Coordinates of C-alpha atoms and ligand atoms in Angstrom, one line a residue:
M1 CA 34.5 5.8 -7.6
K2 CA 37.1 5.9 -10.4
V3 CA 34.4 5.9 -13.2
T4 CA 33.2 9.1 -12.0
T5 CA 36.4 10.8 -12.3
Q6 CA 36.9 9.4 -15.8
L7 CA 33.4 10.7 -16.8
R8 CA 34.0 14.1 -15.4
K9 CA 37.3 14.3 -17.5
S10 CA 35.8 13.0 -20.7
L11 CA 32.8 15.3 -21.0
D12 CA 32.3 18.9 -20.0
N13 CA 28.6 18.2 -19.2
F14 CA 29.5 15.6 -16.5
A15 CA 31.9 18.0 -14.9
K16 CA 29.1 20.4 -14.2
V17 CA 27.0 17.7 -12.4
N18 CA 27.7 17.1 -8.7
A19 CA 30.0 14.1 -8.0
D20 CA 27.7 12.6 -5.6
V21 CA 24.7 12.7 -8.1
L22 CA 26.9 10.8 -10.6
Q23 CA 28.0 8.4 -8.2
S24 CA 24.6 7.5 -7.0
N25 CA 23.5 7.1 -10.6
I26 CA 26.2 4.8 -11.3
A27 CA 25.6 2.7 -8.3
K28 CA 21.9 2.5 -9.6
L29 CA 23.2 1.2 -13.0
D30 CA 25.6 -1.1 -11.3
K31 CA 22.7 -2.6 -9.3
A32 CA 20.7 -3.0 -12.3
F33 CA 23.4 -5.0 -14.0
S34 CA 24.1 -7.2 -11.1
N35 CA 20.4 -7.9 -10.7
F36 CA 20.4 -9.0 -14.4
F37 CA 23.5 -11.2 -14.1
E38 CA 23.1 -12.6 -10.6
N39 CA 19.5 -12.4 -9.7
G40 CA 17.8 -13.4 -13.0
K41 CA 16.2 -10.0 -13.5
G42 CA 15.7 -8.5 -16.9
Y43 CA 18.4 -6.7 -18.9
P44 CA 18.4 -3.0 -17.8
Q45 CA 16.4 -0.6 -20.2
F46 CA 18.1 2.3 -21.7
I47 CA 16.9 5.5 -20.0
K48 CA 16.9 8.5 -22.2
R49 CA 16.1 11.0 -19.5
L50 CA 16.4 10.7 -15.8
D51 CA 13.3 11.8 -13.8
S52 CA 15.0 11.6 -10.5
F53 CA 18.5 11.9 -8.8
E54 CA 19.7 12.0 -5.3
Y55 CA 22.1 13.7 -3.2
K56 CA 24.1 12.0 -0.4
P57 CA 23.6 12.9 3.3
G58 CA 25.2 16.3 4.1
C59 CA 25.1 17.8 0.5
V60 CA 21.9 19.7 0.6
K61 CA 21.5 22.7 2.9
L62 CA 18.3 24.3 3.9
H63 CA 18.2 28.1 4.3
D64 CA 15.5 30.7 4.9
I65 CA 12.9 28.3 6.4
R66 CA 9.5 30.2 6.4
K67 CA 6.0 28.9 7.1
N68 CA 5.1 28.2 3.5
Y69 CA 8.4 28.0 1.6
A70 CA 12.1 27.3 2.1
T71 CA 15.3 27.5 0.1
A72 CA 17.4 24.5 -0.6
Y73 CA 21.0 24.8 -1.7
L74 CA 21.5 21.9 -4.2
P75 CA 25.2 21.5 -5.1
G76 CA 25.7 21.9 -8.8
I77 CA 22.4 23.6 -9.3
G78 CA 22.1 26.4 -6.8
A79 CA 19.6 27.8 -4.4
I80 CA 16.1 26.6 -5.2
K81 CA 13.1 27.9 -3.5
F82 CA 10.4 25.3 -2.8
H83 CA 7.0 25.2 -1.3
N84 CA 7.1 23.0 1.9
S85 CA 4.4 20.7 2.8
R86 CA 5.4 20.4 6.5
D87 CA 7.2 22.2 9.3
L88 CA 10.9 22.1 8.4
S89 CA 12.2 24.3 11.4
T90 CA 12.7 21.2 13.6
I91 CA 14.9 19.2 11.2
Q92 CA 18.4 18.6 12.5
D93 CA 19.8 15.8 10.7
L94 CA 19.1 15.9 7.0
R95 CA 20.0 12.6 5.2
T96 CA 19.5 11.6 1.5
C97 CA 17.6 14.1 -0.6
T98 CA 15.8 12.9 -3.7
I99 CA 14.8 15.3 -6.5
K100 CA 12.2 13.9 -8.8
R101 CA 9.8 14.9 -11.6
E102 CA 6.3 14.1 -11.0
G103 CA 3.6 15.1 -13.6
G104 CA 5.7 18.1 -14.8
N105 CA 6.5 19.3 -11.4
W106 CA 9.8 18.9 -9.7
C107 CA 9.6 17.6 -6.1
I108 CA 12.2 17.3 -3.3
S109 CA 11.9 14.6 -0.7
M110 CA 14.2 14.5 2.4
L111 CA 15.0 11.7 4.5
V112 CA 15.1 12.8 8.1
N113 CA 16.3 11.2 11.4
L114 CA 13.4 11.1 13.8
T115 CA 15.0 8.8 16.5
G116 CA 13.4 9.1 19.9
S117 CA 10.2 10.7 18.9
L118 CA 8.3 7.5 18.2
P119 CA 6.3 6.0 21.1
D120 CA 6.7 2.4 22.0
I121 CA 4.0 0.1 20.7
K122 CA 1.4 -0.8 23.3
P123 CA 1.5 -4.5 24.2
L124 CA -1.6 -6.4 22.9
E125 CA -2.5 -7.3 26.6
Q126 CA -3.1 -3.7 27.5
C127 CA -5.2 -2.7 24.5
K128 CA -8.8 -2.2 25.3
S129 CA -10.5 -2.1 21.7
I130 CA -9.9 -3.5 18.3
V131 CA -11.1 -2.6 14.9
G132 CA -11.0 -5.0 12.0
I133 CA -10.9 -3.6 8.4
D134 CA -11.9 -5.2 5.2
V135 CA -11.0 -3.6 2.0
G136 CA -13.2 -3.9 -1.1
I137 CA -14.5 -2.5 -4.3
N138 CA -18.1 -1.4 -3.5
K139 CA -17.1 0.0 -0.2
L140 CA -13.4 0.9 -0.1
V141 CA -13.1 0.0 3.6
A142 CA -15.7 -1.7 6.0
L143 CA -14.9 -1.3 9.7
S144 CA -15.9 -3.8 12.2
D145 CA -18.0 -1.1 14.1
G146 CA -20.3 -1.1 11.1
S147 CA -19.0 2.1 9.4
F148 CA -17.9 2.4 5.8
M149 CA -15.5 4.5 3.7
E150 CA -16.7 5.1 0.1
N151 CA -14.7 4.1 -2.8
K152 CA -14.2 7.2 -4.8
R153 CA -12.7 5.4 -7.8
P154 CA -10.2 8.3 -8.7
A155 CA -9.3 6.8 -12.1
T156 CA -12.2 4.4 -12.9
N157 CA -15.2 6.5 -12.5
I158 CA -17.1 7.1 -15.7
R159 CA -15.9 10.7 -16.0
T160 CA -12.2 10.3 -15.5
A161 CA -12.1 7.0 -17.3
R162 CA -13.5 8.7 -20.3
R163 CA -11.0 11.5 -20.1
L164 CA -8.0 9.2 -19.5
S165 CA -8.9 7.2 -22.6
M166 CA -9.4 10.3 -24.6
R167 CA -5.9 11.5 -23.6
Q168 CA -4.3 8.1 -24.4
R169 CA -6.1 8.1 -27.8
A170 CA -4.8 11.6 -28.5
I171 CA -1.2 10.2 -27.9
S172 CA -1.6 7.3 -30.2
R173 CA -2.9 9.6 -33.1
K174 CA 0.1 11.8 -33.0
Q175 CA 3.1 11.0 -35.1
K176 CA 5.9 9.2 -33.3
G177 CA 8.7 11.6 -32.4
S178 CA 6.8 14.7 -33.0
L179 CA 6.6 17.6 -30.5
N180 CA 2.7 17.3 -30.5
R181 CA 3.1 13.7 -29.2
I182 CA 5.4 14.9 -26.5
K183 CA 2.9 17.5 -25.5
A184 CA 0.1 14.9 -25.3
I185 CA 2.2 12.5 -23.3
K186 CA 2.7 15.5 -20.8
R187 CA -1.0 16.1 -20.7
L188 CA -1.8 12.5 -19.8
A189 CA 1.0 12.5 -17.2
K190 CA -0.4 15.6 -15.6
Q191 CA -3.8 14.0 -15.4
N192 CA -2.4 10.8 -13.8
H193 CA -0.5 12.8 -11.4
K194 CA -3.5 14.7 -10.3
L195 CA -5.4 11.4 -9.7
A196 CA -2.6 10.0 -7.8
Q197 CA -2.4 13.0 -5.5
Y198 CA -6.2 12.7 -5.0
R199 CA -6.1 9.0 -4.2
N200 CA -3.1 9.7 -1.8
G201 CA -5.0 12.3 0.2
Y202 CA -8.1 10.2 0.4
S203 CA -5.9 7.2 1.6
W204 CA -4.5 9.4 4.4
Q205 CA -7.9 10.4 5.4
A206 CA -9.2 6.9 5.5
A207 CA -6.2 5.5 7.3
S208 CA -6.3 8.3 9.9
I209 CA -10.0 7.5 10.7
I210 CA -9.2 3.8 11.0
V211 CA -6.2 4.4 13.3
K212 CA -8.2 6.6 15.6
T213 CA -11.0 4.1 16.0
A214 CA -9.4 1.6 18.3
D215 CA -6.2 0.6 20.1
V216 CA -5.4 -2.3 17.7
I217 CA -6.0 -2.5 14.1
A218 CA -6.5 -5.8 12.4
R219 CA -6.2 -6.2 8.7
E220 CA -6.2 -9.2 6.2
D221 CA -2.9 -10.5 4.7
L222 CA -3.7 -9.8 1.1
R223 CA -1.4 -10.7 -1.7
I224 CA -2.6 -7.7 -3.8
K225 CA 0.1 -8.4 -6.5
N226 CA -1.3 -11.9 -7.1
M227 CA -4.9 -10.6 -7.1
I228 CA -4.2 -8.3 -10.1
K229 CA -2.6 -10.9 -12.3
R230 CA -3.8 -11.4 -15.9
A231 CA -6.5 -14.0 -16.5
K232 CA -4.9 -17.3 -17.6
P233 CA -5.5 -18.4 -21.2
K234 CA -7.8 -21.5 -21.5
H235 CA -6.9 -24.0 -24.2
D236 CA -9.6 -25.7 -26.0
G237 CA -7.4 -28.7 -27.0
K238 CA -7.5 -27.9 -30.7
G239 CA -4.8 -25.3 -30.7
G240 CA -7.2 -22.5 -30.1
Y241 CA -8.4 -20.8 -27.1
K242 CA -11.6 -20.7 -25.1
R243 CA -13.1 -17.6 -23.6
N244 CA -11.5 -16.9 -20.3
G245 CA -13.1 -13.6 -19.3
A246 CA -9.7 -11.7 -19.9
S247 CA -11.3 -8.3 -20.6
R248 CA -13.5 -8.5 -17.5
K249 CA -10.5 -9.5 -15.4
T250 CA -8.5 -6.6 -16.9
G251 CA -11.3 -4.2 -16.0
L252 CA -11.5 -5.6 -12.3
N253 CA -7.6 -5.4 -12.1
R254 CA -7.8 -1.8 -13.1
V255 CA -10.4 -1.1 -10.4
I256 CA -8.5 -2.9 -7.8
A257 CA -5.3 -1.0 -8.6
D258 CA -7.3 2.3 -8.6
A259 CA -8.7 1.6 -5.1
G260 CA -5.1 1.6 -3.8
W261 CA -5.3 -0.9 -0.9
S262 CA -1.6 -1.2 -0.3
N263 CA -1.6 2.5 -0.2
I264 CA -3.9 2.5 2.6
F265 CA -2.3 -0.3 4.4
N266 CA 1.1 1.5 4.3
K267 CA -0.5 4.6 5.6
I268 CA -2.2 2.7 8.5
A269 CA 1.1 1.2 9.3
W270 CA 2.8 4.5 9.6
L271 CA 0.0 6.3 11.5
A272 CA -0.3 3.4 13.9
L273 CA 3.5 3.3 14.5
K274 CA 3.1 7.0 15.4
A275 CA 0.4 6.5 17.7
G276 CA 2.0 3.4 19.2
K277 CA -0.7 1.1 18.2
P278 CA -0.1 -2.4 17.0
V279 CA -1.2 -3.6 13.5
V280 CA -2.1 -7.2 13.2
E281 CA -2.1 -9.1 10.0
V282 CA -4.4 -12.2 10.0
P283 CA -4.8 -14.8 7.2
A284 CA -7.6 -13.8 4.7
K285 CA -8.8 -17.4 4.1
Y286 CA -12.7 -17.7 4.1
S287 CA -13.0 -14.3 5.6
S288 CA -16.1 -13.6 3.4
L289 CA -17.8 -16.8 4.3
E290 CA -17.1 -17.4 7.9
C291 CA -19.9 -16.4 10.4
P292 CA -18.4 -14.3 13.2
K293 CA -21.0 -15.5 15.7
C294 CA -20.8 -19.3 15.3
R295 CA -17.8 -19.7 12.9
H296 CA -19.9 -21.7 10.3
I297 CA -18.6 -21.5 6.8
D298 CA -21.1 -21.9 4.0
Q299 CA -21.2 -20.5 0.4
K300 CA -25.0 -20.2 0.8
S301 CA -24.7 -17.7 3.6
R302 CA -23.5 -15.0 1.2
E303 CA -25.7 -13.3 -1.3
G304 CA -24.2 -10.2 -2.9
E305 CA -23.8 -7.5 -0.2
K306 CA -26.0 -9.5 2.2
Y307 CA -24.8 -12.1 4.7
L308 CA -27.2 -14.4 6.3
C309 CA -25.7 -17.2 8.3
V310 CA -27.5 -20.4 7.4
A311 CA -26.6 -22.0 10.7
C312 CA -27.4 -19.2 13.4
Q313 CA -29.3 -16.4 11.3
Y314 CA -26.7 -13.9 12.0
T315 CA -27.2 -11.0 9.6
A316 CA -24.8 -8.2 8.6
H317 CA -23.5 -6.4 5.5
A318 CA -21.1 -8.8 3.9
D319 CA -18.1 -6.4 4.2
T320 CA -18.8 -5.5 7.7
K321 CA -19.1 -9.2 8.6
A322 CA -15.7 -9.9 6.9
S323 CA -14.1 -7.0 8.9
R324 CA -15.5 -8.6 12.1
I325 CA -14.1 -12.0 11.2
T326 CA -10.7 -10.1 10.6
A327 CA -10.9 -8.6 14.1
R328 CA -11.8 -11.9 15.6
R329 CA -8.9 -13.7 14.1
V330 CA -6.5 -11.6 16.0
G331 CA -7.6 -13.5 19.0
L332 CA -8.0 -10.5 21.3
V333 CA -11.3 -10.7 23.2
F334 CA -12.9 -7.9 25.1
P335 CA -15.8 -8.7 27.4
N336 CA -18.8 -6.2 27.8
N337 CA -17.9 -4.2 24.8
D338 CA -20.5 -4.5 22.1
L339 CA -18.9 -1.7 19.9
T340 CA -15.7 -3.6 19.1
L341 CA -16.3 -7.4 19.5
P342 CA -18.6 -9.9 21.0
T343 CA -17.6 -11.5 24.2
D344 CA -15.5 -14.6 24.1
C345 CA -13.1 -16.2 26.6
G346 CA -9.6 -16.5 25.8
K347 CA -6.0 -16.0 26.6
V348 CA -4.0 -13.6 24.5
T349 CA -0.5 -14.5 23.7
L350 CA 2.0 -13.0 21.4
S351 CA 3.9 -15.5 19.3
R352 CA 6.2 -13.4 17.0
Y353 CA 7.1 -9.9 16.5
Q354 CA 7.9 -8.4 13.1
S355 CA 9.0 -5.0 12.3
L356 CA 5.5 -3.4 11.9
V357 CA 3.2 -6.3 12.0
I358 CA 2.6 -8.4 15.1
E359 CA 1.1 -11.7 14.9
A360 CA -1.2 -12.7 17.7
K361 CA -2.4 -16.3 18.2
N362 CA -5.3 -17.1 20.6
Y363 CA -5.5 -20.6 22.0
A364 CA -9.2 -20.2 22.4
L365 CA -9.9 -19.4 18.9
G366 CA -7.9 -22.6 17.9
A367 CA -9.8 -24.8 20.2
A368 CA -13.1 -23.6 19.0
N369 CA -12.1 -24.0 15.3
R370 CA -11.1 -27.5 16.1
N371 CA -14.4 -28.6 17.3
I372 CA -16.3 -27.1 14.3
H373 CA -15.8 -28.9 11.2
C374 CA -14.4 -26.4 8.8
P375 CA -11.5 -26.0 6.5
T376 CA -10.0 -22.9 8.1
V377 CA -7.7 -25.0 10.4
G378 CA -5.1 -24.6 7.7
Y379 CA -4.0 -21.1 9.1
L380 CA -3.9 -22.5 12.7
G381 CA -1.3 -25.2 11.7
D382 CA 1.4 -23.6 13.8
M383 CA -0.6 -24.0 16.9
A384 CA -0.8 -27.8 17.1
E385 CA 1.3 -27.9 20.3
T386 CA -0.6 -25.0 22.0
L387 CA -3.9 -26.7 21.3
K388 CA -3.2 -29.3 23.8
E389 CA -2.5 -26.7 26.5
S390 CA -5.8 -24.9 25.8
S391 CA -7.8 -28.0 26.1
S392 CA -6.6 -28.5 29.7
L393 CA -7.5 -24.9 30.7
Ligands
ZN1 ZN1 -23.6 -18.2 12.2

């Protein structure tokens, strides 16, 4: 890029920075502006200080790889020793390297080519067990085998919530632009970084346990971004506002964000990919109300954490029940296996492959749903044609 050359000539400071780093930053700026002009995004903010930069493939060299540390040669900066979190000795092809600041520490993340080392994903027909998961607030994850994972609430438990609000208050009481304010901001950032790391580690543990449970992992297709939207204002018709429960909703949003559901989902997707296990996303509609035994849907069946089907007296913990419904909706059925799913008869067919998520549709499930009068037929809409086939089976 010519801009880079101009920059390097105009200012001494730029000449010291590696050309690739400058180029990637200019590319980022260019993307921000084209997003603004072409895609209707907001005007780019002025960034006073960059907290991350990246080197293009082939720039960074690793030397002196030991068990706990290694040295990276960063062009324009020099050799930097770093603590490595995993085995680096097998890396052959080092791609883009990103250096970023997190909570006062500098981290290096390396993109590595791993072609050939991932197993093929097992076809759904050959899988022998399935686990459905339901993420929630009281229990972080409920599994369809009846077990739970506790919600540790890293940032919203009483102790840390108090500490975070103290740190935030300390910032707002310092004079703007003062050194003390910067110090207070750093303190808060460090605290948040610590919590994020804790949440991350716990998510890995939870995801690992879930993936090891069964051959197929079923989860709900949640729109988490939509779930944590602000409460809508309610107008009272006189130019004022009615109570809309905004502060309660804000509190709930904070708890949902703290649980880190999508964090767990991403980790499950990766661990399942490494283990060659398919992850199936199913529609989430009425998963908390539908009975896994008789498919009856009734608001009255649910009472807090208890679930008692008004039609067939099936009882379970409400979250466990939701996870069983999730597992069921995949459409895989396994006879003589009480641990995973109750018996059903059905033909399993794959309809569509996506990159990580596989959607499976079961004709038998569709037929059953058609006979019971319930509003869940919405998500079975694609199967109108296949229903005819299944009724002749
Ligand atoms: Zn029932």
